[in-house]
Short mmCIF file of C-alpha atoms in Angstrom, two decimals:
data_model
loop_
_atom_site.label_atom_id
_atom_site.label_comp_id
_atom_site.label_asym_id
_atom_site.label_seq_id
_atom_site.Cartn_x
_atom_site.Cartn_y
_atom_site.Cartn_z
CA MET A 169 7.42 97.73 26.49
CA LYS A 170 7.91 96.73 22.90
CA ARG A 171 7.11 93.15 22.00
CA ASN A 172 9.50 91.17 19.82
CA LYS A 173 7.98 90.21 16.49
CA ILE A 174 7.88 86.52 15.62
CA PRO A 175 10.13 85.99 12.58
CA PHE A 176 8.37 85.24 9.32
CA TRP A 177 10.36 82.06 8.78
CA LEU A 178 9.08 80.73 12.11
CA TRP A 179 5.50 81.34 11.01
CA MET A 180 6.31 79.41 7.84
CA VAL A 181 7.71 76.47 9.82
CA VAL A 182 4.68 76.39 12.13
CA GLY A 183 2.33 76.58 9.15
CA LEU A 184 4.15 73.78 7.35
CA LEU A 185 4.07 71.53 10.42
CA LEU A 186 0.38 72.24 10.87
CA PHE A 187 -0.29 71.44 7.23
CA LEU A 188 1.65 68.18 7.44
CA GLY A 189 -0.20 67.25 10.60
CA ILE A 190 -3.58 67.75 8.92
CA LEU A 191 -2.34 65.86 5.88
CA GLN A 192 -1.76 62.73 8.00
CA CYS A 193 -5.55 62.45 8.34
CA PHE A 194 -5.69 61.57 4.65
CA GLN A 195 -4.14 58.28 3.62
CA PRO A 196 -4.38 56.36 0.34
CA HIS A 197 -6.02 52.96 0.34
CA ILE A 198 -3.67 50.09 -0.47
CA PRO A 199 -5.73 46.90 -0.89
CA GLN A 200 -4.37 43.62 0.43
CA ALA A 201 -5.79 41.09 -2.03
CA ALA A 202 -5.65 37.32 -1.78
CA VAL A 203 -2.64 35.29 -2.89
CA THR A 204 -3.93 32.97 -5.61
CA GLY A 205 -0.63 31.30 -6.39
CA GLU A 206 2.76 32.63 -5.27
CA ILE A 207 5.86 32.07 -7.35
CA GLN A 208 7.76 28.90 -6.50
CA ALA A 209 11.53 29.25 -6.62
CA PRO A 210 14.63 27.98 -4.76
CA PRO A 211 14.98 29.51 -1.26
CA PRO A 212 17.92 31.83 -2.16
CA VAL A 213 15.97 33.20 -5.13
CA LYS A 214 12.78 33.55 -3.09
CA ARG A 215 14.68 35.47 -0.40
CA ILE A 216 16.07 37.94 -2.95
CA LEU A 217 12.67 38.46 -4.56
CA LYS A 218 11.01 38.93 -1.18
CA ASN A 219 13.51 41.56 -0.04
CA ALA A 220 13.76 43.49 -3.29
CA CYS A 221 10.44 42.99 -5.08
CA PHE A 222 7.56 41.70 -2.97
CA ASN A 223 6.48 44.97 -1.34
CA CYS A 224 5.52 46.46 -4.72
CA HIS A 225 4.94 43.29 -6.72
CA THR A 226 2.67 41.14 -4.52
CA ASN A 227 -0.78 41.48 -2.99
CA GLN A 228 0.64 41.34 0.53
CA THR A 229 2.53 44.59 1.05
CA GLU A 230 4.41 45.15 4.31
CA LEU A 231 4.89 48.90 4.79
CA SER A 232 7.43 50.49 7.11
CA TRP A 233 6.30 53.24 9.46
CA PHE A 234 7.76 55.97 7.26
CA ASP A 235 5.81 54.65 4.25
CA HIS A 236 2.64 55.85 5.99
CA ILE A 237 3.72 59.49 6.19
CA SER A 238 1.79 61.77 3.83
CA PRO A 239 2.38 62.98 1.16
CA ALA A 240 5.02 60.27 0.55
CA SER A 241 2.38 57.59 1.24
CA PHE A 242 0.54 58.61 -1.94
CA LEU A 243 3.71 58.08 -3.96
CA VAL A 244 4.17 54.67 -2.30
CA ALA A 245 0.58 53.70 -3.13
CA ASP A 246 1.08 54.73 -6.75
CA HIS A 247 4.26 52.63 -7.03
CA ILE A 248 2.47 49.61 -5.57
CA GLU A 249 -0.51 49.94 -7.90
CA LYS A 250 1.71 50.19 -10.98
CA GLY A 251 4.05 47.49 -9.70
CA ARG A 252 1.25 44.96 -9.24
CA LYS A 253 -0.09 45.64 -12.72
CA ALA A 254 3.31 45.10 -14.30
CA LEU A 255 4.33 42.03 -12.27
CA ASN A 256 2.49 40.29 -9.45
CA PHE A 257 4.18 37.35 -7.77
CA SER A 258 0.98 36.69 -5.75
CA GLU A 259 -0.95 35.83 -8.92
CA TRP A 260 1.79 33.81 -10.58
CA ASP A 261 -0.58 30.94 -11.33
CA GLN A 262 -2.59 33.16 -13.68
CA LEU A 263 0.34 33.25 -16.12
CA THR A 264 1.28 30.47 -18.51
CA PRO A 265 4.82 29.01 -18.15
CA PRO A 266 6.10 30.97 -21.19
CA GLN A 267 4.61 34.17 -19.74
CA GLN A 268 6.25 33.46 -16.39
CA LYS A 269 9.64 33.01 -18.05
CA ALA A 270 9.20 36.20 -20.07
CA LYS A 271 8.20 38.17 -16.96
CA LEU A 272 11.29 36.98 -15.08
CA TYR A 273 13.55 37.70 -18.05
CA ASP A 274 12.08 41.20 -18.32
CA ALA A 275 12.53 41.77 -14.58
CA LEU A 276 16.15 40.58 -14.78
CA ASN A 277 16.83 43.01 -17.64
CA LYS A 278 15.39 45.87 -15.59
CA ILE A 279 17.69 44.91 -12.73
CA LEU A 280 20.73 44.73 -15.01
CA GLN A 281 19.81 48.13 -16.44
CA GLN A 282 19.60 49.45 -12.84
CA GLU A 283 16.00 50.45 -13.47
CA MET A 284 14.80 48.22 -10.63
CA PRO A 285 14.57 48.29 -7.68
CA LEU A 286 13.83 52.01 -7.75
CA GLN A 287 16.61 54.08 -6.21
CA SER A 288 14.03 56.16 -4.39
CA TYR A 289 12.86 52.92 -2.74
CA THR A 290 16.27 51.46 -1.86
CA LEU A 291 17.32 54.80 -0.36
CA LEU A 292 15.14 54.06 2.69
CA HIS A 293 14.69 50.30 2.28
CA LYS A 294 18.26 49.08 2.47
CA GLU A 295 17.18 45.44 2.53
CA ALA A 296 15.99 45.83 -1.08
CA ARG A 297 19.45 46.65 -2.41
CA LEU A 298 20.86 43.90 -4.62
CA SER A 299 24.45 42.79 -4.32
CA ALA A 300 26.48 41.44 -7.23
CA ASN A 301 26.00 37.97 -5.75
CA ASP A 302 22.22 38.48 -5.62
CA ILE A 303 22.14 39.46 -9.29
CA HIS A 304 24.31 36.48 -10.22
CA THR A 305 21.93 34.17 -8.32
CA LEU A 306 18.96 35.57 -10.27
CA GLN A 307 20.81 35.21 -13.58
CA GLN A 308 21.66 31.60 -12.82
CA TYR A 309 18.05 30.85 -11.89
CA VAL A 310 16.57 32.45 -15.02
CA SER A 311 19.07 30.59 -17.20
CA THR A 312 17.77 27.24 -15.88
CA LEU A 313 14.16 27.94 -16.89
CA SER A 314 14.73 27.12 -20.58
CA PRO A 315 17.64 24.69 -20.77
CA ARG A 316 19.08 24.14 -24.23
CA GLN A 317 17.77 21.02 -25.89
CA PRO A 318 20.08 18.08 -26.71
CA TYR A 319 21.03 17.83 -30.36
CA ASP A 320 20.70 14.58 -32.28
CA SER A 321 20.45 13.40 -35.88
CA VAL A 322 16.64 13.36 -35.91
CA GLN A 323 16.41 16.91 -34.65
CA ALA A 324 19.13 17.96 -37.10
CA ALA A 325 17.09 16.61 -40.01
CA GLN A 326 13.92 18.28 -38.77
CA SER A 327 15.71 21.58 -38.28
CA ALA A 328 17.23 21.38 -41.75
CA GLN A 329 13.79 20.76 -43.28
CA GLU A 330 12.30 23.67 -41.38
CA ARG A 331 15.12 25.95 -42.49
CA GLU A 332 14.66 24.96 -46.13
CA HIS A 333 10.93 25.61 -45.86
CA PHE A 334 11.64 28.95 -44.22
CA TYR A 335 14.09 30.06 -46.91
CA ALA A 336 11.69 28.95 -49.64
CA GLN A 337 8.91 30.93 -47.98
CA GLN A 338 11.06 34.04 -48.07
CA ARG A 339 11.38 33.78 -51.85
CA THR A 340 7.63 33.96 -52.31
CA PRO A 341 5.58 37.18 -52.35
CA GLU A 342 2.82 35.69 -50.22
CA VAL A 343 3.97 36.69 -46.77
CA ALA A 344 1.14 38.70 -45.23
CA PRO A 345 1.93 42.15 -43.81
CA ALA A 346 1.98 42.86 -40.08
CA PRO A 347 -1.32 44.04 -38.51
CA ASN A 348 -0.02 47.62 -38.56
CA GLY A 349 0.51 47.45 -42.34
CA ILE A 350 4.29 47.00 -42.40
CA ALA A 351 5.33 44.67 -45.21
CA TYR A 352 7.72 41.78 -44.80
CA ILE A 353 11.30 42.51 -45.98
CA PRO A 354 12.80 39.37 -47.56
CA ASP A 355 16.06 41.08 -48.58
CA TYR A 356 17.39 41.31 -45.03
CA ARG A 357 19.45 38.14 -45.62
CA SER A 358 21.80 40.21 -47.79
CA TRP A 359 22.31 42.82 -45.05
CA LYS A 360 25.34 42.91 -42.76
CA ALA A 361 25.23 41.25 -39.37
CA MET A 362 25.59 43.84 -36.60
CA SER A 363 25.54 41.75 -33.45
CA THR A 364 24.14 38.68 -31.69
CA THR A 365 22.13 38.10 -28.53
CA ASP A 366 20.93 35.18 -26.43
CA ARG A 367 17.52 34.89 -24.75
CA VAL A 368 17.85 32.59 -21.78
CA ASP A 369 14.14 32.67 -20.98
CA ASN A 370 13.04 30.99 -24.20
CA GLY A 371 16.29 29.38 -25.35
CA THR A 372 16.79 31.30 -28.59
CA MET A 373 19.87 32.53 -30.41
CA ARG A 374 19.52 35.82 -32.31
CA VAL A 375 21.42 37.63 -35.04
CA ILE A 376 20.75 41.32 -35.74
CA PHE A 377 21.18 42.53 -39.34
CA GLY A 378 21.27 46.15 -40.50
CA ASN A 379 20.44 47.65 -43.91
CA ALA A 380 22.83 49.95 -45.81
CA ILE A 381 21.62 53.07 -43.98
CA ALA A 382 22.13 51.43 -40.60
CA VAL A 383 25.63 50.24 -41.61
CA LYS A 384 26.63 53.74 -42.74
CA ALA A 385 25.28 55.17 -39.47
CA ILE A 386 27.55 52.75 -37.58
CA GLN A 387 30.55 53.77 -39.68
CA ASP A 388 29.75 57.46 -39.10
CA LYS A 389 29.02 56.81 -35.40
CA HIS A 390 25.57 58.29 -35.87
CA ILE A 391 23.57 55.81 -33.84
CA ASN A 392 21.92 57.87 -31.13
CA PRO A 393 19.57 58.75 -32.59
CA TRP A 394 19.63 56.46 -35.59
CA PRO A 395 18.86 58.20 -38.91
CA ASP A 396 15.56 57.82 -40.73
CA GLY A 397 15.66 54.85 -43.07
CA ALA A 398 17.76 52.66 -40.77
CA VAL A 399 16.25 49.18 -40.48
CA PHE A 400 17.20 46.27 -38.24
CA ALA A 401 16.20 42.64 -38.67
CA LYS A 402 16.50 40.43 -35.60
CA VAL A 403 16.36 36.75 -36.55
CA ALA A 404 15.89 34.11 -33.85
CA TRP A 405 16.44 30.35 -33.88
CA LYS A 406 15.90 27.81 -31.14
CA GLU A 407 19.17 26.71 -29.57
CA GLU A 408 20.40 23.12 -29.56
CA THR A 409 23.43 21.63 -27.83
CA ASP A 410 25.40 18.69 -29.24
CA THR A 411 27.08 15.95 -27.20
CA LEU A 412 30.26 18.07 -26.98
CA GLY A 413 28.41 21.05 -25.58
CA ASN A 414 28.56 23.09 -28.79
CA ILE A 415 25.54 25.34 -29.32
CA LYS A 416 23.89 25.17 -32.75
CA THR A 417 20.93 26.90 -34.33
CA GLY A 418 17.84 24.75 -34.38
CA ALA A 419 14.38 25.50 -35.73
CA PHE A 420 13.64 29.01 -36.99
CA TRP A 421 11.67 30.93 -34.36
CA GLN A 422 10.93 34.43 -35.69
CA VAL A 423 12.17 37.54 -37.46
CA GLU A 424 11.31 41.03 -36.31
CA PHE A 425 12.04 44.45 -37.78
CA MET A 426 12.62 47.95 -36.42
CA ILE A 427 12.23 50.68 -39.06
CA LYS A 428 13.28 54.24 -38.17
CA ASN A 429 11.13 57.11 -39.41
CA GLU A 430 10.51 59.90 -36.92
CA LYS A 431 7.47 61.40 -38.69
CA LYS A 432 5.81 58.28 -40.08
CA TYR A 433 6.08 56.38 -36.79
CA ALA A 434 5.84 59.34 -34.41
CA ALA A 435 3.05 57.59 -32.48
CA THR A 436 5.32 54.57 -31.79
CA LYS A 437 8.49 56.32 -30.58
CA GLY A 438 9.80 56.98 -34.10
CA TRP A 439 10.08 53.30 -34.98
CA GLY A 440 7.94 50.95 -37.03
CA TRP A 441 7.69 47.53 -35.37
CA ALA A 442 6.83 44.23 -37.04
CA ARG A 443 7.34 40.52 -36.37
CA TRP A 444 6.74 37.25 -38.22
CA ARG A 445 6.84 33.98 -36.32
CA GLY A 446 7.44 30.37 -37.33
CA ALA A 447 8.57 28.77 -40.57
CA ASN A 448 5.29 29.89 -42.16
CA LEU A 449 6.09 33.52 -41.29
CA LYS A 450 2.78 34.26 -39.62
CA PRO A 451 2.40 37.98 -38.75
CA TYR A 452 2.52 38.57 -35.01
CA GLY A 453 -0.35 40.30 -33.23
CA ASN A 454 -4.13 40.45 -33.62
CA ASP A 455 -4.18 44.16 -34.44
CA ALA A 456 -1.89 47.20 -34.58
CA SER A 457 -1.89 47.51 -30.79
CA PHE A 458 0.77 44.76 -30.62
CA THR A 459 3.35 47.52 -31.11
CA GLN A 460 2.73 48.64 -27.51
CA GLU A 461 4.20 45.32 -26.40
CA CYS A 462 7.34 46.08 -28.44
CA ILE A 463 7.61 49.61 -27.06
CA LYS A 464 7.15 48.45 -23.47
CA CYS A 465 9.99 45.95 -23.90
CA HIS A 466 12.33 48.55 -25.43
CA LEU A 467 11.36 51.43 -23.13
CA PRO A 468 14.32 50.86 -20.74
CA GLN A 469 16.57 51.71 -23.72
CA LYS A 470 15.00 55.12 -24.34
CA ALA A 471 18.39 56.78 -23.83
CA ASN A 472 19.77 54.56 -26.63
CA ASP A 473 16.98 55.46 -29.07
CA TYR A 474 15.10 52.32 -27.92
CA VAL A 475 17.75 49.97 -29.37
CA PHE A 476 18.99 47.19 -27.09
CA THR A 477 22.02 45.77 -28.88
CA LEU A 478 25.06 47.87 -29.68
CA PRO A 479 26.77 47.08 -33.00
CA LEU A 480 29.77 44.82 -32.39
CA PRO A 481 32.41 47.23 -33.82
CA LEU A 482 31.35 49.86 -31.27
CA ILE A 483 31.17 47.75 -28.13
CA HIS A 484 34.92 47.82 -27.44
CA GLN A 485 35.52 51.44 -28.40
#
């Protein structure tokens, strides 16, 4: 009597199940470290953060049963390790108040860009999905962290003096270069304004200027990628609010440049980065590695050639 052969595909299924079974004996280690100082926030905000962020961004991770299944468990462990390094709400007390505000602002931007929470995570963890109301709640909370300062005659005089000092400083050749060797560009004041932005985490108002090459690229709709030679200057002032609620520019905060040159700045995503802070135009950063901070901030905009703000004429087209 002839025996029926077992189909090859069945052998494959049995082999795969056996392999997966053996694989369950190997699990990554996910340390549960101490909570030194958890973030303090209003209950609605805390609830949203706990549901959407805490599993990857705290020291106290609560895994679901399916998170323990290998090989997916190794991917989960990798996400948690990277998540804690980037943002850890269990060690919130180790950050200064400005750093805390910046971290929350950065996290909010990642949410608005739909970069976070990861879609691969929310696919199985439905509780981590953020509704429009959740996002609005987070935006409202972040906006309260740096309320605009009241505007009065004394502050107006101080701001005017600081602006005069700043403009005078720009007319002198003594502004030191950035740590990466990029020289200050005083002529940006004659460039065309491209757009404006508002940083709610540190209460600054910003205007972005573009040089002639950048302006022509906008006119030609050649902005992704931007051509070599395009330069942006982002100028920031502290915001002040008068008694009528009108927002005015206060003290000068900083000016930063992005200079496009694919070959020259190949190591820094094709852009040269530089920043000068304060009325004395002090170069930002202790050494050239400060550019990694700039790149990390702009990385979510990789698809837009690392540029956050669209030129105003193109926004409504």
